[in-house]
mmCIF file of C-alpha atoms in Angstrom:
data_model
loop_
_atom_site.group_PDB
_atom_site.id
_atom_site.type_symbol
_atom_site.label_atom_id
_atom_site.label_comp_id
_atom_site.label_asym_id
_atom_site.label_seq_id
_atom_site.Cartn_x
_atom_site.Cartn_y
_atom_site.Cartn_z
ATOM 1 C CA MET K 310 114.944 82.790 46.941
ATOM 2 C CA ALA K 311 113.051 79.509 47.356
ATOM 3 C CA ARG K 312 116.084 77.524 46.151
ATOM 4 C CA ALA K 313 118.315 79.302 48.615
ATOM 5 C CA VAL K 314 115.915 78.525 51.464
ATOM 6 C CA LEU K 315 115.746 74.848 50.469
ATOM 7 C CA ALA K 316 119.537 74.700 50.328
ATOM 8 C CA VAL K 317 119.851 76.141 53.810
ATOM 9 C CA VAL K 318 117.180 73.780 55.170
ATOM 10 C CA GLY K 319 118.890 70.789 53.568
ATOM 11 C CA ALA K 320 122.282 71.723 54.944
ATOM 12 C CA ALA K 321 120.874 72.310 58.426
ATOM 13 C CA LEU K 322 119.064 68.977 58.443
ATOM 14 C CA ALA K 323 122.192 67.184 57.229
ATOM 15 C CA LEU K 324 124.208 68.626 60.112
ATOM 16 C CA VAL K 325 121.518 67.786 62.644
ATOM 17 C CA LEU K 326 120.973 64.216 61.487
ATOM 18 C CA GLN K 327 124.663 63.466 61.032
ATOM 19 C CA GLY K 328 125.037 62.937 64.770
ATOM 20 C CA CYS K 329 122.090 60.511 64.802
ATOM 21 C CA PHE K 330 123.954 57.694 63.067
ATOM 22 C CA PRO K 331 127.228 56.941 64.859
ATOM 23 C CA ILE K 332 128.684 53.534 63.994
ATOM 24 C CA LYS K 333 130.201 52.675 67.358
ATOM 25 C CA LYS K 334 128.583 50.434 69.929
ATOM 26 C CA LEU K 335 127.374 52.108 73.102
ATOM 27 C CA HIS K 336 128.895 49.425 75.312
ATOM 28 C CA ASN K 337 132.599 49.032 75.844
ATOM 29 C CA GLN K 338 133.837 45.465 75.894
ATOM 30 C CA ASN K 339 136.570 46.347 78.375
ATOM 31 C CA ASN K 340 134.097 48.089 80.687
ATOM 32 C CA GLN K 341 130.965 45.966 80.481
ATOM 33 C CA ASN K 342 130.139 46.488 84.135
ATOM 34 C CA GLN K 343 130.173 50.266 83.869
ATOM 35 C CA PRO K 344 126.793 51.862 83.088
ATOM 36 C CA TYR K 345 126.633 54.090 80.053
ATOM 37 C CA THR K 346 126.125 57.782 80.802
ATOM 38 C CA GLU K 347 125.598 60.265 78.002
ATOM 39 C CA GLY K 348 128.706 62.457 77.753
ATOM 40 C CA TYR K 349 130.622 60.575 80.446
ATOM 41 C CA GLY K 350 131.874 57.057 81.098
ATOM 42 C CA PRO K 351 135.046 55.113 80.283
ATOM 43 C CA THR K 352 135.904 57.279 77.279
ATOM 44 C CA HIS K 353 135.221 60.666 78.850
ATOM 45 C CA GLY K 354 136.233 60.023 82.441
ATOM 46 C CA PRO K 355 134.048 60.075 85.576
ATOM 47 C CA ALA K 356 130.960 62.284 85.832
ATOM 48 C CA PRO K 357 131.550 65.554 87.716
ATOM 49 C CA PRO K 358 130.778 65.515 91.452
ATOM 50 C CA PRO K 359 127.403 66.953 92.528
ATOM 51 C CA GLN K 360 127.305 70.624 93.440
ATOM 52 C CA VAL K 361 127.878 71.289 97.125
ATOM 53 C CA ALA K 362 124.541 71.941 98.828
ATOM 54 C CA LYS K 363 123.803 75.493 99.903
ATOM 55 C CA CYS K 364 121.760 74.313 102.886
ATOM 56 C CA SER K 365 122.604 72.039 105.782
ATOM 57 C CA SER K 366 120.966 68.633 105.566
ATOM 58 C CA LEU K 367 117.414 68.260 106.851
ATOM 59 C CA GLY K 368 117.231 67.446 110.555
ATOM 60 C CA SER K 369 120.812 68.523 111.286
ATOM 61 C CA HIS K 370 119.833 71.571 113.389
ATOM 62 C CA SER K 371 119.075 71.623 117.086
ATOM 63 C CA ARG K 372 115.865 73.390 118.151
ATOM 64 C CA HIS K 373 117.984 76.122 119.777
ATOM 65 C CA MET K 374 119.081 78.576 117.067
ATOM 66 C CA ASP K 375 122.532 80.136 117.334
ATOM 67 C CA CYS K 376 122.723 83.476 115.497
ATOM 68 C CA GLY K 377 126.495 83.293 115.267
ATOM 69 C CA LYS K 378 129.232 85.914 115.454
ATOM 70 C CA ASP K 379 128.198 89.579 115.014
ATOM 71 C CA VAL K 380 124.559 88.650 114.312
ATOM 72 C CA GLU K 381 122.197 90.084 116.894
ATOM 73 C CA VAL K 382 118.810 89.015 115.549
ATOM 74 C CA CYS K 383 117.883 85.729 113.863
ATOM 75 C CA GLY K 384 114.774 83.634 113.580
ATOM 76 C CA VAL K 385 112.497 81.517 111.425
ATOM 77 C CA LEU K 386 110.077 82.311 108.642
ATOM 78 C CA THR K 387 107.207 79.936 109.385
ATOM 79 C CA LEU K 388 105.124 78.754 106.445
ATOM 80 C CA GLU K 389 102.017 76.577 106.596
ATOM 81 C CA THR K 390 101.505 73.950 103.918
ATOM 82 C CA GLY K 391 97.735 74.321 104.334
ATOM 83 C CA GLU K 392 97.390 70.576 104.918
ATOM 84 C CA GLY K 393 97.200 70.786 108.703
ATOM 85 C CA THR K 394 94.062 70.595 110.833
ATOM 86 C CA GLY K 395 91.787 73.295 112.221
ATOM 87 C CA ASN K 396 93.261 76.778 111.710
ATOM 88 C CA TYR K 397 96.159 75.223 109.800
ATOM 89 C CA LYS K 398 93.984 73.913 106.966
ATOM 90 C CA HIS K 399 93.963 76.128 103.844
ATOM 91 C CA PRO K 400 93.426 75.592 100.118
ATOM 92 C CA GLU K 401 97.064 76.532 99.480
ATOM 93 C CA PRO K 402 100.296 77.231 101.408
ATOM 94 C CA VAL K 403 100.322 80.476 103.415
ATOM 95 C CA VAL K 404 102.722 82.415 105.596
ATOM 96 C CA HIS K 405 102.337 82.148 109.353
ATOM 97 C CA GLY K 406 104.940 84.640 110.510
ATOM 98 C CA LEU K 407 108.531 85.723 111.061
ATOM 99 C CA TRP K 408 109.661 84.764 114.548
ATOM 100 C CA PRO K 409 112.909 85.959 116.150
ATOM 101 C CA GLN K 410 114.325 83.068 118.180
ATOM 102 C CA THR K 411 114.699 84.792 121.525
ATOM 103 C CA ASP K 412 114.838 83.490 125.096
ATOM 104 C CA GLY K 413 114.733 79.693 125.162
ATOM 105 C CA TYR K 414 114.400 79.361 121.388
ATOM 106 C CA GLY K 415 117.794 80.781 120.466
ATOM 107 C CA THR K 416 120.453 83.433 121.018
ATOM 108 C CA SER K 417 118.580 86.218 119.192
ATOM 109 C CA GLU K 418 118.151 89.535 120.928
ATOM 110 C CA CYS K 419 114.808 91.323 121.061
ATOM 111 C CA ASP K 420 115.382 94.471 119.001
ATOM 112 C CA ASP K 421 112.550 96.955 119.573
ATOM 113 C CA PRO K 422 111.008 98.837 116.605
ATOM 114 C CA ASP K 423 111.124 102.609 116.154
ATOM 115 C CA SER K 424 107.324 102.570 116.406
ATOM 116 C CA ALA K 425 105.281 99.854 118.133
ATOM 117 C CA ARG K 426 101.958 101.046 116.690
ATOM 118 C CA ASP K 427 99.721 98.202 115.476
ATOM 119 C CA PRO K 428 99.253 97.625 111.729
ATOM 120 C CA SER K 429 96.446 99.644 110.163
ATOM 121 C CA LYS K 430 95.917 97.659 106.957
ATOM 122 C CA ILE K 431 95.854 94.066 105.798
ATOM 123 C CA TYR K 432 98.933 92.967 103.869
ATOM 124 C CA PRO K 433 98.549 90.725 100.798
ATOM 125 C CA CYS K 434 100.263 87.630 102.187
ATOM 126 C CA PHE K 435 98.075 87.733 105.311
ATOM 127 C CA ASP K 436 94.814 88.217 103.451
ATOM 128 C CA THR K 437 94.141 84.493 103.797
ATOM 129 C CA GLN K 438 92.170 84.286 107.029
ATOM 130 C CA GLY K 439 88.665 84.170 105.569
ATOM 131 C CA SER K 440 87.493 87.571 106.787
ATOM 132 C CA GLN K 441 88.921 91.066 107.173
ATOM 133 C CA ASN K 442 88.421 90.997 110.948
ATOM 134 C CA SER K 443 90.228 87.674 111.299
ATOM 135 C CA ALA K 444 93.110 88.849 109.117
ATOM 136 C CA MET K 445 93.534 92.070 111.081
ATOM 137 C CA TRP K 446 93.390 90.240 114.395
ATOM 138 C CA PHE K 447 95.999 87.745 113.228
ATOM 139 C CA GLN K 448 98.329 90.494 111.994
ATOM 140 C CA LYS K 449 98.123 92.309 115.318
ATOM 141 C CA HIS K 450 98.867 89.040 117.106
ATOM 142 C CA GLU K 451 101.945 88.384 114.937
ATOM 143 C CA TRP K 452 103.163 91.959 115.328
ATOM 144 C CA GLN K 453 102.773 92.140 119.100
ATOM 145 C CA LYS K 454 104.230 88.679 119.773
ATOM 146 C CA HIS K 455 107.027 88.564 117.187
ATOM 147 C CA GLY K 456 107.331 91.710 115.095
ATOM 148 C CA THR K 457 108.146 94.008 117.983
ATOM 149 C CA CYS K 458 111.363 92.026 118.528
ATOM 150 C CA ALA K 459 112.357 91.787 114.853
ATOM 151 C CA GLY K 460 114.574 94.898 114.627
ATOM 152 C CA VAL K 461 112.349 96.629 112.061
ATOM 153 C CA GLN K 462 111.228 100.258 111.830
ATOM 154 C CA ASP K 463 107.514 99.679 112.318
ATOM 155 C CA ALA K 464 104.657 97.300 111.494
ATOM 156 C CA ASP K 465 104.628 98.325 107.836
ATOM 157 C CA ASP K 466 108.325 97.521 107.485
ATOM 158 C CA PHE K 467 107.810 94.180 109.235
ATOM 159 C CA PHE K 468 104.885 92.910 107.174
ATOM 160 C CA ARG K 469 106.365 94.205 103.921
ATOM 161 C CA GLN K 470 109.500 92.170 104.550
ATOM 162 C CA VAL K 471 107.531 89.091 105.625
ATOM 163 C CA CYS K 472 105.470 89.133 102.427
ATOM 164 C CA GLN K 473 108.513 89.608 100.202
ATOM 165 C CA LEU K 474 110.539 86.910 101.963
ATOM 166 C CA SER K 475 107.724 84.366 101.787
ATOM 167 C CA ASN K 476 106.832 84.918 98.127
ATOM 168 C CA GLY K 477 109.447 82.603 96.610
ATOM 169 C CA PRO K 478 109.201 79.754 99.136
ATOM 170 C CA LEU K 479 105.407 79.746 98.896
ATOM 171 C CA GLN K 480 105.671 79.299 95.125
ATOM 172 C CA VAL K 481 107.895 76.255 95.644
ATOM 173 C CA MET K 482 105.511 74.832 98.249
ATOM 174 C CA SER K 483 102.485 75.393 96.030
ATOM 175 C CA GLY K 484 104.153 73.468 93.221
ATOM 176 C CA ALA K 485 105.108 70.634 95.551
ATOM 177 C CA ARG K 486 101.606 70.433 96.994
ATOM 178 C CA ALA K 487 100.048 70.392 93.523
ATOM 179 C CA ALA K 488 102.350 67.469 92.699
ATOM 180 C CA GLY K 489 101.024 65.553 95.717
ATOM 181 C CA LYS K 490 104.295 65.641 97.672
ATOM 182 C CA ASP K 491 104.376 65.098 101.426
ATOM 183 C CA LEU K 492 105.861 67.427 104.023
ATOM 184 C CA THR K 493 109.386 66.008 103.847
ATOM 185 C CA ALA K 494 109.462 66.098 100.047
ATOM 186 C CA MET K 495 108.209 69.671 100.167
ATOM 187 C CA ALA K 496 111.064 70.540 102.528
ATOM 188 C CA GLU K 497 113.543 68.937 100.134
ATOM 189 C CA ASP K 498 112.177 71.038 97.262
ATOM 190 C CA LEU K 499 112.725 74.178 99.326
ATOM 191 C CA GLN K 500 116.288 73.105 100.129
ATOM 192 C CA ASN K 501 117.008 72.457 96.453
ATOM 193 C CA ALA K 502 115.677 75.909 95.594
ATOM 194 C CA GLY K 503 118.064 77.522 98.101
ATOM 195 C CA PHE K 504 115.515 78.109 100.886
ATOM 196 C CA CYS K 505 117.050 76.410 103.921
ATOM 197 C CA VAL K 506 114.698 74.541 106.253
ATOM 198 C CA PHE K 507 115.510 74.883 109.946
ATOM 199 C CA HIS K 508 112.689 72.771 111.355
ATOM 200 C CA ILE K 509 109.833 70.585 110.116
ATOM 201 C CA ASP K 510 106.707 71.023 112.246
ATOM 202 C CA SER K 511 104.596 68.029 111.281
ATOM 203 C CA SER K 512 101.150 66.939 112.448
ATOM 204 C CA PRO K 513 98.825 68.608 113.256
ATOM 205 C CA ASN K 514 100.275 71.949 112.109
ATOM 206 C CA SER K 515 102.115 70.857 108.934
ATOM 207 C CA GLN K 516 104.515 73.794 108.884
ATOM 208 C CA LEU K 517 108.030 74.420 107.605
ATOM 209 C CA GLN K 518 110.382 76.901 109.239
ATOM 210 C CA LEU K 519 113.096 78.576 107.170
ATOM 211 C CA SER K 520 116.182 80.034 108.849
ATOM 212 C CA ALA K 521 116.643 83.803 108.533
ATOM 213 C CA CYS K 522 118.743 86.590 110.003
ATOM 214 C CA LEU K 523 118.630 90.392 110.228
ATOM 215 C CA ASP K 524 121.543 92.108 108.492
ATOM 216 C CA VAL K 525 123.289 95.286 109.581
ATOM 217 C CA LYS K 526 121.027 97.382 107.319
ATOM 218 C CA GLY K 527 117.809 96.168 108.886
ATOM 219 C CA GLN K 528 116.865 93.694 106.171
ATOM 220 C CA TRP K 529 115.854 90.107 106.923
ATOM 221 C CA ARG K 530 117.597 87.494 104.775
ATOM 222 C CA LEU K 531 116.860 83.810 104.225
ATOM 223 C CA ALA K 532 120.062 81.841 104.719
ATOM 224 C CA ASP K 533 121.439 78.675 106.239
ATOM 225 C CA VAL K 534 122.254 79.005 109.943
ATOM 226 C CA ARG K 535 125.947 78.313 109.348
ATOM 227 C CA SER K 536 126.016 81.250 106.893
ATOM 228 C CA PHE K 537 124.478 83.829 109.256
ATOM 229 C CA PRO K 538 127.805 85.565 110.088
ATOM 230 C CA THR K 539 128.664 85.921 106.388
ATOM 231 C CA VAL K 540 125.189 86.976 105.274
ATOM 232 C CA CYS K 541 124.134 89.183 108.190
ATOM 233 C CA GLY K 542 127.260 89.879 110.274
ATOM 234 C CA GLU K 543 129.517 92.911 110.184
ATOM 235 C CA ALA K 544 131.484 91.470 107.262
ATOM 236 C CA SER K 545 128.333 91.373 105.091
ATOM 237 C CA SER K 546 128.219 95.172 104.835
ATOM 238 C CA SER K 547 131.445 95.203 102.824
ATOM 239 C CA SER K 548 131.281 91.812 101.048
ATOM 240 C CA GLY K 549 127.668 92.052 99.967
ATOM 241 C CA GLY K 550 126.638 88.966 101.932
ATOM 242 C CA GLY K 551 124.348 86.483 100.297
ATOM 243 C CA GLY K 552 121.077 84.684 100.753
ATOM 244 C CA SER K 553 117.600 85.776 99.740
ATOM 245 C CA SER K 554 116.521 89.105 101.143
ATOM 246 C CA SER K 555 113.558 91.444 101.075
ATOM 247 C CA SER K 556 115.755 94.208 99.640
ATOM 248 C CA SER K 557 119.148 93.674 97.998
ATOM 249 C CA SER K 558 121.727 96.430 98.561
ATOM 250 C CA SER K 559 123.917 95.089 95.750
ATOM 251 C CA SER K 560 121.413 96.092 93.094
ATOM 252 C CA SER K 561 118.667 98.655 92.778
ATOM 253 C CA SER K 562 118.017 100.717 95.877
ATOM 254 C CA SER K 563 114.446 99.432 96.120
ATOM 255 C CA GLY K 564 115.351 95.767 95.829
ATOM 256 C CA SER K 565 112.573 95.350 93.286
ATOM 257 C CA CYS K 566 112.100 95.020 89.546
ATOM 258 C CA VAL K 567 110.991 98.095 87.629
ATOM 259 C CA SER K 568 110.260 98.064 83.911
ATOM 260 C CA GLY K 569 113.279 99.241 81.912
ATOM 261 C CA GLN K 570 115.723 98.900 84.837
ATOM 262 C CA ARG K 571 117.906 96.132 86.200
ATOM 263 C CA GLY K 572 116.655 94.446 89.338
ATOM 264 C CA PRO K 573 118.718 92.863 92.129
ATOM 265 C CA SER K 574 121.682 90.685 91.158
ATOM 266 C CA CYS K 575 120.982 86.963 90.965
ATOM 267 C CA THR K 576 122.347 83.570 89.980
ATOM 268 C CA ARG K 577 119.088 81.615 89.813
ATOM 269 C CA ASP K 578 115.359 82.303 89.479
ATOM 270 C CA SER K 579 114.725 81.677 93.192
ATOM 271 C CA ASP K 580 116.992 84.643 94.062
ATOM 272 C CA CYS K 581 114.389 86.912 92.448
ATOM 273 C CA TRP K 582 111.219 85.517 93.957
ATOM 274 C CA SER K 583 111.559 87.480 97.190
ATOM 275 C CA ALA K 584 111.954 90.811 95.352
ATOM 276 C CA SER K 585 108.837 92.769 94.476
ATOM 277 C CA GLY K 586 107.807 92.654 90.813
ATOM 278 C CA CYS K 587 110.582 90.253 89.729
ATOM 279 C CA GLN K 588 109.784 87.269 87.511
ATOM 280 C CA ARG K 589 113.093 85.494 86.905
ATOM 281 C CA CYS K 590 116.896 85.756 86.756
ATOM 282 C CA ALA K 591 117.957 87.026 83.322
ATOM 283 C CA HIS K 592 121.154 85.985 81.503
ATOM 284 C CA SER K 593 122.645 89.343 82.511
ATOM 285 C CA GLY K 594 122.816 88.178 86.137
ATOM 286 C CA TYR K 595 120.084 90.550 87.271
ATOM 287 C CA CYS K 596 116.423 89.989 88.120
ATOM 288 C CA THR K 597 113.882 91.220 85.590
ATOM 289 C CA ASP K 598 110.154 91.863 85.465
ATOM 290 C CA VAL K 599 109.988 90.465 81.932
ATOM 291 C CA PRO K 600 108.637 86.882 81.862
ATOM 292 C CA LEU K 601 109.847 84.297 79.401
ATOM 293 C CA ARG K 602 108.084 84.520 76.067
ATOM 294 C CA SER K 603 104.950 82.417 75.989
ATOM 295 C CA LEU K 604 103.140 80.737 73.161
ATOM 296 C CA THR K 605 101.260 83.969 72.559
ATOM 297 C CA SER K 606 104.289 85.003 70.509
ATOM 298 C CA LEU K 607 102.928 82.655 67.845
ATOM 299 C CA ARG K 608 100.638 85.515 66.921
ATOM 300 C CA ASN K 609 103.696 87.384 65.685
ATOM 301 C CA ILE K 610 104.729 84.346 63.631
ATOM 302 C CA ALA K 611 101.270 84.092 62.095
ATOM 303 C CA SER K 612 101.409 87.725 61.079
ATOM 304 C CA LEU K 613 104.480 86.972 58.935
ATOM 305 C CA PHE K 614 102.331 85.014 56.525
ATOM 306 C CA GLU K 615 100.037 87.980 55.995
ATOM 307 C CA MET K 616 102.809 90.352 54.873
ATOM 308 C CA GLU K 617 104.808 90.731 51.675
ATOM 309 C CA GLY K 618 108.169 92.307 50.891
ATOM 310 C CA PRO K 619 111.858 91.372 51.181
ATOM 311 C CA LYS K 620 111.963 91.539 54.992
ATOM 312 C CA GLU K 621 108.822 89.484 55.400
ATOM 313 C CA VAL K 622 110.043 86.862 52.901
ATOM 314 C CA ALA K 623 113.355 86.614 54.761
ATOM 315 C CA ALA K 624 111.522 86.295 58.079
ATOM 316 C CA ARG K 625 109.313 83.522 56.728
ATOM 317 C CA SER K 626 112.361 81.744 55.349
ATOM 318 C CA SER K 627 114.079 81.911 58.731
ATOM 319 C CA PHE K 628 110.955 80.543 60.377
ATOM 320 C CA TRP K 629 110.856 77.532 58.072
ATOM 321 C CA VAL K 630 114.559 76.855 58.622
ATOM 322 C CA LEU K 631 114.065 76.879 62.404
ATOM 323 C CA LEU K 632 110.967 74.701 62.102
ATOM 324 C CA MET K 633 112.747 72.092 59.997
ATOM 325 C CA VAL K 634 115.824 72.055 62.231
ATOM 326 C CA SER K 635 113.584 71.609 65.286
ATOM 327 C CA ALA K 636 111.824 68.716 63.589
ATOM 328 C CA GLY K 637 115.198 67.171 62.769
ATOM 329 C CA LEU K 638 116.383 67.518 66.352
ATOM 330 C CA SER K 639 113.206 65.876 67.630
ATOM 331 C CA ALA K 640 113.648 62.981 65.241
ATOM 332 C CA CYS K 641 117.312 62.688 66.225
ATOM 333 C CA TRP K 642 116.590 62.485 69.951
ATOM 334 C CA ALA K 643 113.741 60.027 69.425
ATOM 335 C CA LEU K 644 116.109 57.782 67.471
ATOM 336 C CA ARG K 645 118.834 58.112 70.125
ATOM 337 C CA LEU K 646 116.406 57.067 72.856
ATOM 338 C CA TRP K 647 115.252 54.084 70.819
ATOM 339 C CA ARG K 648 118.862 53.022 70.136
ATOM 340 C CA ARG K 649 119.760 53.360 73.788
ATOM 341 C CA SER K 650 116.841 51.124 74.792
ATOM 342 C CA GLU K 651 118.172 48.531 72.314
ATOM 343 C CA GLY K 652 121.708 48.831 73.744
ATOM 344 C CA VAL K 653 123.476 49.601 70.436
ATOM 345 C CA SER K 654 124.004 52.594 68.230
ATOM 346 C CA VAL K 655 124.213 51.371 64.625
ATOM 347 C CA SER K 656 123.208 53.358 61.595
ATOM 348 C CA PRO K 657 120.565 51.605 59.532
ATOM 349 C CA LEU K 658 122.564 52.759 56.514
ATOM 350 C CA MET K 659 125.635 50.884 57.755
ATOM 351 C CA GLU K 660 123.806 47.742 58.903
ATOM 352 C CA ALA K 661 124.500 45.836 55.674
ATOM 353 C CA GLU K 662 128.242 46.550 55.869
ATOM 354 C CA GLU K 663 128.456 45.088 59.375
#
């Protein structure tokens, strides 16, 4: 058994390291002015064009929001970076509110709720005001000034959607703030994650406003302004629309992740952040509540060395093969980086022949 394992390890390492010693030079004498790009260049043709951005460029919107064809209600999800002054200073980014852009702010209609009763509890994303009384006062203020025009059923529906919509963007903002990025860089991170920034509210508030619209089923969706008709218009009910929403109709009825069941459909991790209980976008194309395996799985590896039997021996053998191949890959990439810094790719074994 040991000989077989060694044979497999040797073969795997040979295959891995074979690609570490190409004889050709990295530069091309006929294309000396063209920079070398791994996988592309004179031999392979031009690099592929960058992916078309999902969001309009920063600063391209006017302050007056146009909901577009067949979209009655649209607005902004306003998020505070926490780096403002006074009431806008917090230890981390927080949600401010969801504001329909009515009257002079945009073409949105004011769609009254089924019940205008004030909220009776504090919702998780608003539990950031320092005290219960302050949080409740602030929620009532947001509901009476903005929520009662948002086309929702009641206060519970409004704040539930606000918290779910803001979950993903706040994670992006928290990461950007931890990295020491400024307001503009934070906005760019949101854009890259698919959360489209409508307006940057700088000093002293330090806020970012994301564009959003209300679809025909009463769900708010984060989307670029130019995509409102597709995401929230009449056509979205049959095509499935797009954008990030608080409840996806194209997947589970709850728009959340439940253990043992598929969550909403997705193409990237950020599509899942606004859905309750979802951790990431799985390879199946659906959100899942199962996080990526962490280093705690090493406990399972350690347990292999405490067991005996054919299955355990085979498992240990597989582990050693993977470990050796990983070590070979690391060595290979380290050598490739060193060769690239030197400008040539010559095998030490072939040096004497050249």
